[in-house]
Coordinates of C-alpha atoms in Angstrom, one line a residue:
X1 CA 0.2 14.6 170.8
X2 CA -1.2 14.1 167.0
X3 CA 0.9 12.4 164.4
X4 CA 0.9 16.0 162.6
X5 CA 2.7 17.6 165.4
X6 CA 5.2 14.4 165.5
X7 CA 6.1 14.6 162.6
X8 CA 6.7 18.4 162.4
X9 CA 8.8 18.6 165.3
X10 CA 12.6 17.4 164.4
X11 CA 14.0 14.6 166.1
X12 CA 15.9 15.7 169.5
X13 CA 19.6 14.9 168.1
X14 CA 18.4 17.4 165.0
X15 CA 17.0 19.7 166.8
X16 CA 19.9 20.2 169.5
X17 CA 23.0 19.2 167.0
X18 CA 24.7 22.4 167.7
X19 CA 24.2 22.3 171.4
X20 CA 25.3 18.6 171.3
X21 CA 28.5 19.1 169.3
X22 CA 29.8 22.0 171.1
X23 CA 28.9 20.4 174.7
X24 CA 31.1 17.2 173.2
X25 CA 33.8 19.6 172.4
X26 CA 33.8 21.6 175.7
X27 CA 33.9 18.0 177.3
X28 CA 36.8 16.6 174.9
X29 CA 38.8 19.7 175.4
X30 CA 38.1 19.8 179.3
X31 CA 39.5 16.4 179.8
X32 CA 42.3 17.1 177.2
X33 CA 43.0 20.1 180.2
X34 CA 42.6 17.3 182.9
X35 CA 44.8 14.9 181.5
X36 CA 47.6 17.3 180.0
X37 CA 47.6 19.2 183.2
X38 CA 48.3 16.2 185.6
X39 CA 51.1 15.1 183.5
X40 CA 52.7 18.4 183.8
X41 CA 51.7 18.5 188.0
X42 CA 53.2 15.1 188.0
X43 CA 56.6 15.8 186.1
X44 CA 56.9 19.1 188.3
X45 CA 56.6 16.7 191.2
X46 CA 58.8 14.3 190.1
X47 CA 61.4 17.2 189.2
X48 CA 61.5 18.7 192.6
X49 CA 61.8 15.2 194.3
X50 CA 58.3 14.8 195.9
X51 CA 55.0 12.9 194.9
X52 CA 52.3 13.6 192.7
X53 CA 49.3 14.1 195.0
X54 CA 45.5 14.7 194.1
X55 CA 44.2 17.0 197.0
X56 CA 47.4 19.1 195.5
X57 CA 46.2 18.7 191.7
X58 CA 42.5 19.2 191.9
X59 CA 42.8 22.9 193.4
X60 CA 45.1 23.7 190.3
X61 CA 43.0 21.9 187.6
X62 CA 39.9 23.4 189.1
X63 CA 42.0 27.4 189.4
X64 CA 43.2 27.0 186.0
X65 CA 39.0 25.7 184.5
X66 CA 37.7 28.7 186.4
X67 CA 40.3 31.3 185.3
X68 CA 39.6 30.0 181.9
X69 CA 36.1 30.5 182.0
X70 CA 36.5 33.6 183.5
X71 CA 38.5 35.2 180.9
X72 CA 36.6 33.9 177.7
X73 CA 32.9 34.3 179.2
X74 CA 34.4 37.8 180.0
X75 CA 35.3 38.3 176.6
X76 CA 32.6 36.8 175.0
X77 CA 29.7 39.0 176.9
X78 CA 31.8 41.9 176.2
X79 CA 32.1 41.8 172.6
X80 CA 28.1 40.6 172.7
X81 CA 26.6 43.0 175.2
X82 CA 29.4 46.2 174.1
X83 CA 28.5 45.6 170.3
X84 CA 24.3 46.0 171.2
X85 CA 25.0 48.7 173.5
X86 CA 27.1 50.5 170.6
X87 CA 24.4 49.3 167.9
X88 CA 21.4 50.5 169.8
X89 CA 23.4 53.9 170.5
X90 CA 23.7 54.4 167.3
X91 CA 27.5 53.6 166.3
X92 CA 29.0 54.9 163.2
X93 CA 28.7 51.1 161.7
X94 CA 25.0 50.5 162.7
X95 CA 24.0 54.1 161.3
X96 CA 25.9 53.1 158.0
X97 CA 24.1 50.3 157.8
X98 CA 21.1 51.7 158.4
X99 CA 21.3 54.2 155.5
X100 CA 22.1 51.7 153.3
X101 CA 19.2 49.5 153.4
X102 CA 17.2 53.1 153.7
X103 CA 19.3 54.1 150.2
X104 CA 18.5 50.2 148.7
X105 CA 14.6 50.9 149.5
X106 CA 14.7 54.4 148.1
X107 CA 16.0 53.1 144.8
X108 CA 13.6 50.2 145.2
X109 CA 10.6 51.9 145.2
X110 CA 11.8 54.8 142.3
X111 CA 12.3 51.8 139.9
X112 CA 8.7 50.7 140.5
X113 CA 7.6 54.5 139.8
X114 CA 6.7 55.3 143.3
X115 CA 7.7 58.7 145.4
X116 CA 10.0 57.3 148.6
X117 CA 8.9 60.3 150.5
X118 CA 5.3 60.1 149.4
X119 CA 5.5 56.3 150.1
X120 CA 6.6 57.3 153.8
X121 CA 3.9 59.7 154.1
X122 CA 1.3 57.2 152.9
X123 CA 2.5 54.4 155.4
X124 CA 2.2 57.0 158.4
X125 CA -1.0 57.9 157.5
X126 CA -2.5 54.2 157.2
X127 CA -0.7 53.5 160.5
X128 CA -2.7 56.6 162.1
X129 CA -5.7 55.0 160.7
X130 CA -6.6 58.4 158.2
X131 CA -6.3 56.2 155.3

């Protein structure tokens, strides 16, 4: 590897801070779940007379992680893969927005003294190669 490319590329803590922060979080939060969750198991237990027990615990913590999961991966693939699906067929939103930027280009191209629909004509005649 040249000293160029060294230098260009950012350090590994830079260049995977967000992935590092939010794995730190997940883990903080998990063991907050792990921790919180066995005192409840073990103040249950000691309410109803019996012991606190680990093979008993682990099958809960690991229910309640996965249920978890479950629920907010659900959520989150739905509102990622529902709003592309609705974007790419052409939702109300993503048409608005859509002829917006056509409208700001329009006006763009008037101030500089140029046709919009002569401009479009031009650019599809260039990219048919009759230019």
């Amino acid at each position: 590897m040249s000293d160029s490319s060294a230098k260009s590329r950012p350090r590994f803590h830079r260049a995977y801070s967000f992935g590092i922060v939010t794995a730190g979080l997940f883990l903080v939060s998990w063991a907050g779940q792990f921790v919180f969750q066995a005192i409840a198991v073990r103040n249950e237990a000691d309410q109803h007379g019996s012991s606190f027990s680990w093979s008993e615990f682990f099958p809960q913590f690991l229910s309640s992680t996965f249920e978890n999961w479950q629920s907010e991966f659900l959520q989150l693939i739905w509102q990622a893969a529902g709003l592309m699906l609705f974007y790419f067929w052409g939702s109300s939103q993503s048409r608005e927005g859509e002829e917006r930027v056509e409208a700001k280009v329009d006006a763009l191209l008037e101030d500089r003294g140029i046709e919009p629909a002569r401009f479009v004509r031009d650019m599809r005649a260039r990219a048919d190669g009759k230019s």
